[in-house]
Coordinates of C-alpha atoms in Angstrom, one line a residue:
Chain A
M10 CA 0.2 27.8 -27.8
R11 CA -2.2 26.0 -25.5
Y12 CA -0.7 22.8 -26.8
F13 CA 2.8 24.0 -26.0
I14 CA 1.7 24.8 -22.4
K15 CA 0.0 21.5 -22.0
K16 CA 3.1 19.7 -23.3
S17 CA 5.4 21.7 -21.0
I18 CA 3.3 20.7 -18.0
T19 CA 3.5 17.1 -19.0
L20 CA 7.3 17.5 -19.5
I21 CA 7.7 18.9 -16.0
M22 CA 5.5 16.2 -14.5
T23 CA 7.5 13.5 -16.3
L24 CA 10.8 14.9 -15.1
F25 CA 9.5 15.0 -11.6
L26 CA 8.3 11.4 -11.8
V27 CA 11.5 10.2 -13.3
S28 CA 13.7 11.9 -10.8
A29 CA 11.5 10.5 -8.0
A30 CA 11.8 7.0 -9.5
A31 CA 15.6 7.4 -9.8
F32 CA 15.8 8.6 -6.2
L33 CA 13.7 5.8 -4.9
A34 CA 15.6 3.1 -6.9
F35 CA 18.9 4.3 -5.7
Q36 CA 17.9 4.6 -2.1
I37 CA 16.6 1.1 -1.6
I38 CA 19.8 -0.4 -2.9
P39 CA 21.2 -3.2 -0.8
G40 CA 24.7 -2.5 0.7
D41 CA 25.4 0.3 3.0
V42 CA 27.1 3.4 1.7
V43 CA 28.5 4.3 5.0
T44 CA 30.4 1.0 5.3
S45 CA 31.6 1.3 1.8
I46 CA 33.2 4.7 2.5
L47 CA 34.6 4.0 6.0
G48 CA 35.3 0.3 5.6
T49 CA 34.2 -2.4 8.0
E50 CA 36.6 -1.4 10.8
A51 CA 34.9 1.9 11.6
T52 CA 33.5 2.6 15.1
P53 CA 29.7 2.8 15.4
E54 CA 30.0 6.5 16.5
R55 CA 32.0 7.4 13.4
E56 CA 29.4 5.6 11.2
E57 CA 26.5 7.4 13.0
Q58 CA 28.3 10.7 12.5
L59 CA 28.7 10.2 8.8
R60 CA 25.2 9.0 8.4
E61 CA 24.0 12.3 10.0
E62 CA 26.4 14.3 7.8
L63 CA 25.1 12.7 4.6
G64 CA 21.6 13.3 5.8
F65 CA 20.6 9.7 5.9
N66 CA 18.6 10.1 9.0
D67 CA 16.0 12.5 7.5
P68 CA 12.7 11.3 6.2
P69 CA 12.7 10.2 2.5
A70 CA 10.6 13.2 1.2
V71 CA 12.9 15.7 2.9
R72 CA 15.9 13.9 1.4
Y73 CA 14.4 13.9 -2.0
F74 CA 13.7 17.6 -2.0
N75 CA 17.2 18.3 -0.6
W76 CA 18.7 16.2 -3.3
I77 CA 16.7 17.9 -6.1
A78 CA 17.5 21.4 -4.6
D79 CA 21.2 20.4 -4.6
I80 CA 21.1 19.3 -8.2
L81 CA 19.4 22.4 -9.3
R82 CA 22.0 24.5 -7.5
G83 CA 24.7 22.5 -9.4
D84 CA 25.8 20.4 -6.5
L85 CA 25.6 16.9 -7.8
G86 CA 27.1 15.1 -4.8
V87 CA 30.4 13.3 -4.4
S88 CA 31.7 10.1 -5.9
Y89 CA 32.4 7.2 -3.6
R90 CA 35.3 5.9 -5.7
Y91 CA 37.2 8.8 -7.0
S92 CA 38.8 11.3 -4.7
K93 CA 40.5 14.6 -5.4
N94 CA 43.1 14.2 -2.7
M95 CA 43.6 12.5 0.6
N96 CA 40.7 14.0 2.5
E97 CA 38.4 15.4 -0.1
M98 CA 36.0 13.4 -2.2
M99 CA 35.6 14.0 -5.9
P100 CA 32.5 16.1 -6.7
V101 CA 30.4 14.3 -9.4
S102 CA 30.0 17.6 -11.4
E103 CA 33.8 17.8 -11.8
L104 CA 33.9 14.2 -12.8
I105 CA 31.3 14.7 -15.5
G106 CA 32.3 18.1 -16.6
D107 CA 35.1 17.3 -19.0
K108 CA 33.5 14.1 -20.2
L109 CA 30.2 15.5 -21.3
P110 CA 31.6 17.3 -24.4
V111 CA 33.1 14.1 -25.7
T112 CA 29.7 12.3 -25.7
L113 CA 27.8 15.4 -27.0
W114 CA 30.2 15.7 -29.9
L115 CA 30.0 12.0 -30.7
A116 CA 26.2 12.1 -30.7
A117 CA 26.1 15.3 -32.8
L118 CA 28.5 13.9 -35.3
S119 CA 26.6 10.6 -35.5
L120 CA 23.3 12.5 -36.0
V121 CA 24.8 14.6 -38.8
L122 CA 26.1 11.4 -40.5
I123 CA 22.8 9.7 -40.2
T124 CA 20.7 12.5 -41.7
A125 CA 23.3 13.3 -44.4
V126 CA 23.5 9.8 -45.7
S127 CA 20.1 8.2 -45.0
V128 CA 17.8 10.9 -46.5
P129 CA 19.5 10.8 -50.0
L130 CA 19.8 7.1 -49.8
G131 CA 16.1 6.6 -48.9
V132 CA 15.0 8.9 -51.8
L133 CA 17.4 7.1 -54.2
W134 CA 16.1 3.8 -53.1
A135 CA 12.4 4.7 -53.4
R136 CA 12.9 6.2 -56.9
S137 CA 15.1 3.5 -58.2
K138 CA 13.5 1.2 -60.7
S139 CA 16.4 -1.2 -60.8
H140 CA 15.6 -4.5 -59.2
F141 CA 19.3 -5.1 -58.6
L142 CA 19.8 -1.9 -56.6
D143 CA 16.6 -2.6 -54.7
A144 CA 17.8 -6.1 -53.7
L145 CA 21.3 -4.8 -53.0
L146 CA 20.1 -2.1 -50.6
G147 CA 17.6 -4.5 -49.1
V148 CA 20.3 -7.0 -48.2
T149 CA 22.9 -4.5 -47.1
T150 CA 20.6 -2.6 -44.8
Q151 CA 19.3 -5.9 -43.3
A152 CA 22.9 -7.0 -42.7
A153 CA 23.9 -3.6 -41.2
M154 CA 21.1 -3.9 -38.7
A155 CA 22.1 -7.4 -37.7
V156 CA 25.6 -6.3 -36.7
P157 CA 25.6 -5.4 -33.0
A158 CA 27.2 -1.9 -32.2
F159 CA 30.2 -3.3 -30.3
F160 CA 31.2 -5.7 -33.1
L161 CA 30.6 -3.0 -35.7
G162 CA 33.0 -0.8 -33.7
I163 CA 35.6 -3.5 -33.7
L164 CA 35.2 -4.0 -37.5
V165 CA 35.6 -0.3 -38.1
T166 CA 38.7 -0.3 -35.9
Y167 CA 40.1 -3.2 -37.8
I168 CA 39.2 -2.0 -41.3
F169 CA 39.9 1.7 -41.0
G170 CA 42.5 1.6 -38.2
I171 CA 44.6 -1.5 -38.7
V172 CA 44.2 -2.4 -42.4
L173 CA 43.8 1.1 -44.0
K174 CA 45.6 3.0 -41.2
F175 CA 43.2 6.0 -41.4
F176 CA 43.5 6.5 -37.7
A177 CA 45.4 5.0 -34.8
P178 CA 43.2 2.8 -32.6
G179 CA 43.4 3.9 -29.0
G180 CA 45.1 7.1 -30.0
Y181 CA 42.4 9.4 -28.7
V182 CA 43.3 13.1 -28.7
S183 CA 41.6 15.4 -26.1
Y184 CA 39.5 18.2 -27.5
K185 CA 41.3 20.5 -25.2
E186 CA 44.7 19.9 -26.9
D187 CA 43.8 19.5 -30.6
F188 CA 40.2 20.0 -31.6
R189 CA 40.6 19.0 -35.3
G190 CA 42.5 15.9 -34.3
F191 CA 39.7 15.1 -31.8
L192 CA 37.0 15.4 -34.5
G193 CA 39.1 13.3 -36.8
Y194 CA 39.4 10.5 -34.3
L195 CA 35.7 10.9 -33.4
M196 CA 34.7 10.3 -37.1
F197 CA 35.2 6.6 -36.7
P198 CA 33.2 6.0 -33.5
A199 CA 30.5 8.2 -35.0
L200 CA 30.5 6.1 -38.1
S201 CA 30.1 2.9 -36.0
V202 CA 27.1 4.5 -34.2
A203 CA 25.6 5.7 -37.5
I204 CA 25.8 2.7 -39.8
P205 CA 22.9 0.7 -38.4
K206 CA 20.8 3.8 -37.8
I207 CA 21.4 4.9 -41.4
A208 CA 20.2 1.5 -42.6
M209 CA 17.1 1.8 -40.4
T210 CA 16.3 5.4 -41.3
A211 CA 16.8 4.8 -45.1
R212 CA 14.5 1.8 -45.0
F213 CA 11.9 3.7 -43.1
L214 CA 12.1 6.7 -45.4
R215 CA 11.8 4.5 -48.4
N216 CA 8.7 2.9 -47.1
S217 CA 7.2 6.2 -46.1
L218 CA 8.0 7.6 -49.6
L219 CA 6.5 4.6 -51.4
T220 CA 3.3 4.9 -49.3
E221 CA 3.0 8.6 -49.9
M222 CA 3.5 8.1 -53.7
N223 CA 0.1 6.5 -53.9
A224 CA -1.6 9.6 -52.5
D225 CA -4.1 11.5 -54.7
Y226 CA -2.1 14.7 -54.8
V227 CA 0.8 12.8 -56.5
R228 CA -1.4 11.9 -59.4
T229 CA -2.6 15.5 -59.6
A230 CA 1.0 16.7 -59.6
Y231 CA 1.9 14.4 -62.4
G232 CA -1.4 15.3 -64.2
K233 CA -0.5 19.0 -64.2
G234 CA 2.8 18.1 -65.8
C235 CA 5.4 18.0 -63.0
T236 CA 8.5 16.0 -63.7
G237 CA 9.1 13.0 -61.5
R238 CA 12.0 14.8 -59.8
R239 CA 9.8 17.7 -58.9
V240 CA 7.0 15.5 -57.6
V241 CA 9.4 13.7 -55.3
Y242 CA 11.4 16.7 -54.0
G243 CA 8.6 19.4 -54.1
H244 CA 5.6 17.4 -52.9
V245 CA 6.2 13.9 -51.6
L246 CA 9.4 14.3 -49.6
R247 CA 7.9 16.9 -47.3
N248 CA 5.0 14.7 -46.4
A249 CA 7.1 11.5 -46.2
M250 CA 9.5 13.2 -43.8
I251 CA 6.9 13.7 -41.1
P252 CA 7.0 10.1 -39.7
V253 CA 10.7 10.1 -40.4
I254 CA 11.2 13.0 -38.0
T255 CA 9.5 11.1 -35.2
F256 CA 11.7 8.2 -36.1
L257 CA 14.8 10.3 -35.9
G258 CA 13.7 11.4 -32.5
M259 CA 13.7 7.8 -31.4
I260 CA 17.1 7.4 -33.1
V261 CA 18.5 10.2 -31.0
A262 CA 17.5 8.3 -27.9
E263 CA 19.2 5.3 -29.3
I264 CA 22.4 7.2 -30.2
V265 CA 22.7 8.1 -26.6
A266 CA 22.5 4.4 -25.7
G267 CA 24.7 3.4 -28.6
S268 CA 27.4 5.8 -27.6
I269 CA 27.7 4.1 -24.2
V270 CA 28.9 1.0 -25.9
I271 CA 30.9 2.7 -28.7
E272 CA 32.8 4.8 -26.2
Q273 CA 34.0 1.6 -24.6
V274 CA 35.1 0.1 -28.0
F275 CA 37.1 3.2 -29.0
G276 CA 38.4 4.1 -25.5
L277 CA 36.7 7.5 -25.6
P278 CA 36.6 9.2 -22.2
G279 CA 32.9 10.2 -22.3
I280 CA 30.1 9.8 -19.9
G281 CA 29.1 6.4 -21.3
R282 CA 32.5 5.0 -20.2
L283 CA 32.2 6.6 -16.9
L284 CA 28.7 5.1 -16.5
I285 CA 30.0 1.6 -17.2
S286 CA 32.9 1.9 -14.8
S287 CA 30.7 3.4 -12.2
V288 CA 28.2 0.5 -12.6
S289 CA 30.9 -2.1 -12.2
T290 CA 32.4 -0.4 -9.1
R291 CA 28.9 0.5 -7.8
D292 CA 29.8 4.2 -7.5
L293 CA 26.1 4.9 -7.1
P294 CA 26.0 8.7 -6.8
V295 CA 27.7 8.9 -10.2
V296 CA 25.4 6.3 -11.8
E297 CA 22.4 8.1 -10.4
I298 CA 23.3 11.5 -11.8
L299 CA 24.4 10.0 -15.2
I300 CA 21.1 8.1 -15.6
L301 CA 19.2 11.2 -14.6
Y302 CA 21.1 13.3 -17.1
I303 CA 20.6 10.8 -20.0
T304 CA 16.9 10.3 -19.1
F305 CA 16.3 14.1 -19.1
V306 CA 18.0 14.4 -22.5
V307 CA 15.9 11.6 -23.9
I308 CA 12.6 13.1 -22.5
F309 CA 13.5 16.5 -23.7
V310 CA 14.2 15.3 -27.2
Y311 CA 10.8 13.6 -27.3
F312 CA 9.3 16.9 -26.1
L313 CA 11.0 18.8 -28.9
I314 CA 9.9 16.2 -31.5
D315 CA 6.3 16.7 -30.3
I316 CA 6.5 20.5 -30.7
L317 CA 8.4 20.2 -34.1
Y318 CA 5.9 17.7 -35.4
R319 CA 3.1 20.2 -35.1
A320 CA 5.1 23.0 -36.7
I321 CA 5.8 20.8 -39.7
D322 CA 2.4 19.3 -40.1
P323 CA -0.4 21.8 -39.2
R324 CA -3.0 19.1 -39.9
I325 CA -2.3 17.5 -36.5
S326 CA -3.6 20.5 -34.6
E327 CA -7.0 20.1 -36.1
K328 CA -7.5 16.8 -34.4
Chain B
M23 CA -6.8 -13.8 -54.5
K24 CA -6.3 -17.4 -53.6
T25 CA -4.6 -18.3 -56.8
L26 CA -2.3 -15.3 -56.5
S27 CA -0.9 -16.1 -53.1
P28 CA -1.4 -19.7 -52.0
A29 CA -0.5 -20.0 -48.3
K30 CA 3.0 -21.3 -48.5
K31 CA 4.1 -23.5 -45.6
W32 CA 7.7 -23.2 -46.6
N33 CA 9.2 -20.0 -47.8
K34 CA 12.8 -19.2 -48.3
Y35 CA 13.0 -17.0 -45.2
F36 CA 11.7 -19.8 -43.1
T37 CA 14.0 -22.4 -44.6
A38 CA 17.1 -20.2 -44.3
G39 CA 16.2 -19.0 -40.8
L40 CA 15.5 -22.6 -39.7
V41 CA 18.9 -23.8 -41.0
M42 CA 20.9 -20.9 -39.5
T43 CA 19.2 -21.0 -36.1
G44 CA 19.1 -24.8 -36.0
A45 CA 22.9 -24.9 -36.6
A46 CA 23.5 -22.3 -34.0
V47 CA 21.3 -23.8 -31.3
F48 CA 22.6 -27.3 -31.9
L49 CA 26.3 -26.3 -31.7
G50 CA 25.6 -24.0 -28.8
L51 CA 23.7 -26.5 -26.7
L52 CA 26.3 -29.2 -27.6
G53 CA 29.0 -26.7 -26.6
L54 CA 27.7 -26.7 -23.0
F55 CA 28.4 -30.4 -22.6
W56 CA 31.1 -31.2 -25.2
T57 CA 33.6 -29.2 -27.2
P58 CA 36.4 -30.5 -29.5
Y59 CA 39.1 -29.1 -27.2
S60 CA 39.0 -28.0 -23.6
T61 CA 37.8 -24.4 -23.3
T62 CA 40.2 -23.6 -20.6
A63 CA 43.3 -25.6 -21.4
M64 CA 46.1 -23.2 -22.3
S65 CA 49.0 -24.0 -24.5
A66 CA 52.0 -21.6 -24.9
A67 CA 53.2 -23.4 -28.0
E68 CA 49.9 -22.7 -29.9
R69 CA 49.4 -19.0 -29.1
F70 CA 47.6 -17.1 -31.9
A71 CA 47.5 -20.0 -34.3
A72 CA 45.7 -18.9 -37.4
P73 CA 42.5 -20.8 -38.4
S74 CA 43.4 -24.2 -39.8
W75 CA 41.8 -27.7 -39.9
R76 CA 43.2 -28.4 -36.5
H77 CA 41.8 -25.2 -35.0
L78 CA 38.9 -24.1 -37.1
F79 CA 38.8 -20.6 -35.8
G80 CA 42.4 -20.5 -34.7
T81 CA 43.6 -20.0 -31.1
D82 CA 43.7 -17.1 -28.7
N83 CA 46.3 -15.4 -26.6
F84 CA 46.5 -18.3 -24.2
G85 CA 46.5 -20.9 -27.0
R86 CA 42.9 -21.9 -26.3
D87 CA 40.9 -23.3 -29.2
I88 CA 38.5 -20.4 -30.3
F89 CA 36.0 -22.7 -31.9
S90 CA 35.4 -24.6 -28.7
R91 CA 35.1 -21.4 -26.8
V92 CA 32.7 -20.0 -29.3
M93 CA 30.6 -23.1 -29.0
Q94 CA 30.4 -22.8 -25.3
G95 CA 29.8 -19.0 -25.5
M96 CA 27.0 -19.6 -28.0
G97 CA 25.4 -22.0 -25.6
T98 CA 25.7 -19.6 -22.6
T99 CA 24.2 -16.8 -24.7
I100 CA 21.3 -18.9 -26.0
V101 CA 20.5 -20.3 -22.6
I102 CA 20.5 -16.8 -20.9
S103 CA 18.5 -15.2 -23.7
T104 CA 15.9 -18.1 -23.5
L105 CA 15.5 -17.6 -19.8
V106 CA 15.2 -13.8 -20.3
V107 CA 12.5 -14.4 -22.9
L108 CA 10.7 -17.0 -20.7
F109 CA 10.6 -14.6 -17.8
S110 CA 9.6 -11.5 -19.7
G111 CA 7.2 -13.4 -21.9
A112 CA 5.4 -15.0 -19.0
A113 CA 5.1 -11.7 -17.1
G114 CA 4.0 -10.1 -20.3
I115 CA 1.2 -12.6 -20.9
L116 CA 0.0 -12.2 -17.3
L117 CA 0.0 -8.4 -17.2
G118 CA -1.2 -8.1 -20.8
A119 CA -4.1 -10.5 -20.2
L120 CA -5.2 -8.8 -17.1
T121 CA -5.0 -5.3 -18.4
G122 CA -6.4 -6.0 -21.9
Y123 CA -9.3 -8.1 -20.6
F124 CA -10.3 -6.1 -17.5
G125 CA -9.1 -2.6 -18.4
G126 CA -9.6 -0.1 -15.6
V127 CA -7.1 1.5 -13.3
L128 CA -4.5 -1.2 -13.5
D129 CA -4.6 -1.0 -17.3
E130 CA -4.1 2.8 -17.2
A131 CA -1.2 2.5 -14.8
V132 CA 0.5 -0.3 -16.6
M133 CA 0.1 1.4 -20.0
R134 CA 1.7 4.6 -18.7
V135 CA 4.7 2.8 -17.4
T136 CA 4.9 0.7 -20.6
D137 CA 4.8 3.9 -22.7
A138 CA 7.6 5.5 -20.6
V139 CA 9.8 2.4 -20.8
N140 CA 9.2 1.7 -24.5
G141 CA 10.7 5.0 -25.7
F142 CA 13.7 4.5 -23.5
P143 CA 17.0 2.8 -24.6
S144 CA 16.8 -0.7 -23.1
I145 CA 20.5 -0.9 -22.3
L146 CA 20.2 2.1 -19.9
L147 CA 17.4 0.5 -18.0
A148 CA 19.3 -2.7 -17.8
L149 CA 22.2 -0.8 -16.4
V150 CA 20.0 0.7 -13.7
F151 CA 18.8 -2.7 -12.6
I152 CA 22.3 -4.2 -12.7
S153 CA 23.7 -1.4 -10.6
I154 CA 20.9 -1.9 -8.1
L155 CA 21.0 -5.7 -8.0
G156 CA 24.8 -6.2 -8.6
N157 CA 26.8 -8.2 -11.2
G158 CA 26.4 -11.8 -12.1
R159 CA 24.5 -14.2 -14.3
Q160 CA 21.2 -14.4 -12.3
N161 CA 21.0 -10.6 -11.9
L162 CA 21.7 -10.2 -15.6
I163 CA 18.8 -12.5 -16.5
L164 CA 16.5 -10.7 -14.0
S165 CA 17.5 -7.2 -15.2
L166 CA 17.1 -8.0 -18.9
G167 CA 13.9 -9.9 -18.1
I168 CA 12.3 -6.9 -16.4
V169 CA 13.5 -4.6 -19.2
F170 CA 11.8 -6.6 -21.9
V171 CA 8.4 -7.1 -20.1
P172 CA 6.7 -3.9 -21.5
S173 CA 7.2 -4.9 -25.1
Y174 CA 5.2 -8.1 -24.5
V175 CA 2.6 -6.5 -22.4
R176 CA 1.8 -4.1 -25.2
I177 CA 1.3 -6.9 -27.8
V178 CA -0.6 -9.3 -25.5
R179 CA -2.8 -6.5 -24.2
G180 CA -3.7 -5.5 -27.8
E181 CA -4.7 -9.0 -28.6
Y182 CA -6.8 -9.5 -25.5
L183 CA -8.5 -6.2 -26.2
R184 CA -9.4 -7.4 -29.7
L185 CA -10.7 -10.8 -28.6
R186 CA -12.5 -9.6 -25.5
D187 CA -15.7 -9.0 -27.3
A188 CA -15.4 -11.8 -29.9
D189 CA -18.6 -13.9 -30.2
Y190 CA -17.1 -17.1 -28.9
I191 CA -15.9 -15.3 -25.8
K192 CA -19.2 -13.6 -25.2
R193 CA -20.8 -17.0 -25.5
A194 CA -18.4 -18.6 -23.1
R195 CA -19.2 -15.9 -20.6
L196 CA -22.9 -16.6 -21.0
M197 CA -22.3 -20.3 -20.4
G198 CA -20.7 -19.3 -17.1
V199 CA -17.1 -20.2 -17.9
G200 CA -14.8 -18.8 -15.2
R201 CA -12.7 -15.7 -15.8
F202 CA -9.4 -17.6 -15.4
R203 CA -10.5 -20.2 -17.9
I204 CA -11.6 -17.6 -20.4
L205 CA -8.3 -15.8 -20.1
F206 CA -5.9 -18.7 -20.4
V207 CA -7.9 -21.5 -22.0
H208 CA -10.1 -19.7 -24.4
I209 CA -8.2 -16.6 -25.5
L210 CA -4.5 -17.5 -24.9
P211 CA -4.3 -20.2 -27.7
N212 CA -5.6 -17.7 -30.2
I213 CA -3.0 -15.1 -29.6
L214 CA -0.1 -17.6 -29.8
P215 CA 0.7 -17.0 -33.5
V216 CA 1.1 -13.3 -32.9
F217 CA 2.9 -13.8 -29.6
G218 CA 5.2 -16.3 -31.2
V219 CA 6.5 -13.8 -33.7
S220 CA 7.2 -11.3 -30.9
V221 CA 9.0 -14.0 -28.9
M222 CA 11.3 -14.5 -31.8
I223 CA 12.0 -10.8 -32.1
G224 CA 12.4 -10.7 -28.3
L225 CA 14.9 -13.5 -28.4
N226 CA 17.0 -11.6 -30.9
N227 CA 16.9 -8.5 -28.7
A228 CA 17.8 -10.6 -25.7
I229 CA 20.8 -12.1 -27.5
L230 CA 22.0 -8.7 -28.6
A231 CA 21.5 -7.3 -25.1
E232 CA 23.2 -10.2 -23.4
S233 CA 26.3 -10.1 -25.6
G234 CA 26.4 -6.3 -25.3
M235 CA 26.3 -6.5 -21.5
S236 CA 28.9 -9.2 -21.4
Y237 CA 31.1 -7.2 -23.8
L238 CA 30.9 -4.3 -21.3
G239 CA 32.0 -6.6 -18.6
I240 CA 28.7 -6.6 -16.6
G241 CA 27.3 -9.8 -17.8
V242 CA 28.9 -13.3 -17.8
Q243 CA 32.2 -13.0 -16.0
A244 CA 35.8 -14.0 -17.1
P245 CA 36.6 -17.7 -16.8
D246 CA 33.3 -18.6 -18.5
A247 CA 33.2 -18.0 -22.2
S248 CA 30.4 -15.8 -23.6
L249 CA 30.4 -14.3 -27.1
G250 CA 30.4 -10.8 -25.6
N251 CA 33.3 -11.2 -23.2
M252 CA 35.4 -13.1 -25.9
L253 CA 35.0 -10.0 -28.1
S254 CA 36.2 -7.7 -25.5
D255 CA 39.2 -9.9 -24.8
A256 CA 39.9 -10.2 -28.5
Q257 CA 39.8 -6.4 -29.1
G258 CA 43.3 -6.0 -27.6
Y259 CA 44.7 -8.5 -30.2
L260 CA 43.2 -7.1 -33.4
Q261 CA 46.6 -6.6 -34.9
A262 CA 48.1 -9.9 -34.0
A263 CA 45.0 -12.1 -34.3
P264 CA 42.1 -10.6 -36.2
W265 CA 40.3 -14.0 -36.3
Y266 CA 40.0 -13.9 -32.6
A267 CA 37.5 -11.0 -32.8
L268 CA 36.0 -12.1 -36.0
A269 CA 34.9 -15.5 -34.8
P270 CA 32.6 -14.5 -31.9
G271 CA 31.4 -11.4 -33.7
M272 CA 30.4 -13.2 -36.9
V273 CA 28.7 -15.8 -34.8
I274 CA 26.6 -13.2 -33.1
V275 CA 25.7 -11.8 -36.6
W276 CA 24.9 -15.3 -37.7
I277 CA 22.5 -16.0 -34.8
V278 CA 20.8 -12.6 -35.0
L279 CA 20.4 -12.8 -38.8
G280 CA 19.1 -16.4 -38.5
F281 CA 16.5 -15.4 -35.9
S282 CA 15.3 -12.4 -37.9
L283 CA 14.9 -14.6 -41.1
F284 CA 13.2 -17.3 -39.0
S285 CA 10.7 -14.8 -37.5
E286 CA 10.1 -13.2 -40.9
G287 CA 9.4 -16.7 -42.2
I288 CA 6.9 -17.5 -39.4
R289 CA 5.2 -14.2 -39.9
R290 CA 4.7 -14.9 -43.6
R291 CA 3.4 -18.3 -42.8
V292 CA 0.9 -17.0 -40.3
E293 CA -0.4 -14.3 -42.5

């Protein structure tokens, strides 16, 4: 419990630091926001008025706390580029709202694929005595890790979309209209995110299992007459999974990054795609919020892993 | 033990990696100065020509020779990645040496930042810097350079920490050798093998990051060929000309695989 409280305090501190860093970074950006909204022809009075409206004349600390308070209240600011109608700017929350589920589903589906495939594959690999299988898996996983995500996405589009015609490339279905169609289309981007991570996780699990197989308790288990199967599933796997769980936590952070690229490849309207287009058009309020969101998710996942880690392996608390 | 594993100067990883990287670097650097066809000359008559002896990788939607463009793109990617690694490697050595050797408050601060950055997807951080600095080649190099600094700091710091109390360093200190000289003349050469391997891995990451950013349209811009932006152009013509996407994509895989084999080979040689 003390550990949990200590970790929670660290979590809050980190979130505070990160948000402060994001705020600072995006406030010292060259290029004036006011000019970018009003254009270069605006009168100095109008510019000054808008500057006052947007609160740019307050001291930085006040601005930071106003900004955080607004975010906590759900007011994420307005986009510079998108507008709702002639005289109303698009709130960032509305812009993100219907894009978030797409990314979340993509990440969830990828994580399911990764766990479902890599764990059995890693166990099979570690247990196999065939040199051929060992070499085959070694080469395939190495190759899978060398293919960059965007090219893998294109290969998946080509093989499953154009040659095999399992899905129509570019034929994204909104989750609001047809949820099953949406998941069906999402399978292929998820596969592209998952393949390199499956290779990494399977390799990692295999090495972890092989190391663990040398432990004394394994000899004891064999000695008291356990079958090989029982030793692996009953004793070794649980211990070997501990480092793998940390590894999977890192993978989650990478899935988030990977989906930014994959959304672009498959034309998915998720937050990754929004982030890229906002970066290119320098729509900074949107970039700022998206980066903050993603960072928070990553930090929170690491926090969960820390907590989970201790639940699985009580030995850690003794240290 | 010696009879079991004689230190091999040449192992198959090293040879394969050297051949693959050598070919890529040679063709890429050549591509910056000379290509078999012009990389910009369009030819309506030769749109989407399939690979042949005339056009090794075929032609694209404007009838431009893909092989020539891939050569140039390879060169661009390799030059940018090298600059990124030079920048981040130099900053990494400087920060790692200072923090590892002297420790103290600077060490503590730098390590906290490094920890935070290391667990974080590098592409996100690069995007933050790009959106602050703006698009373009120099900014891409700078952004990726900054993003990769922590990975070097960590390795260099560890090595300096290990060697700080080595006998020959203690002796050098007793002899009154200056700090600067100890840091960069006495210790630095001894960490080069370890640093070399991390540079190779870093080069690989830089290549992947550069082509990724260019694919997303925030790296090398349109008229210039880069492997990443060729892929993003090619994606629209997957049905009509699959070779257009395959060529730059396979070349990236080739380079990345070559560098990983090469660094694995060096690692085995060093150990």
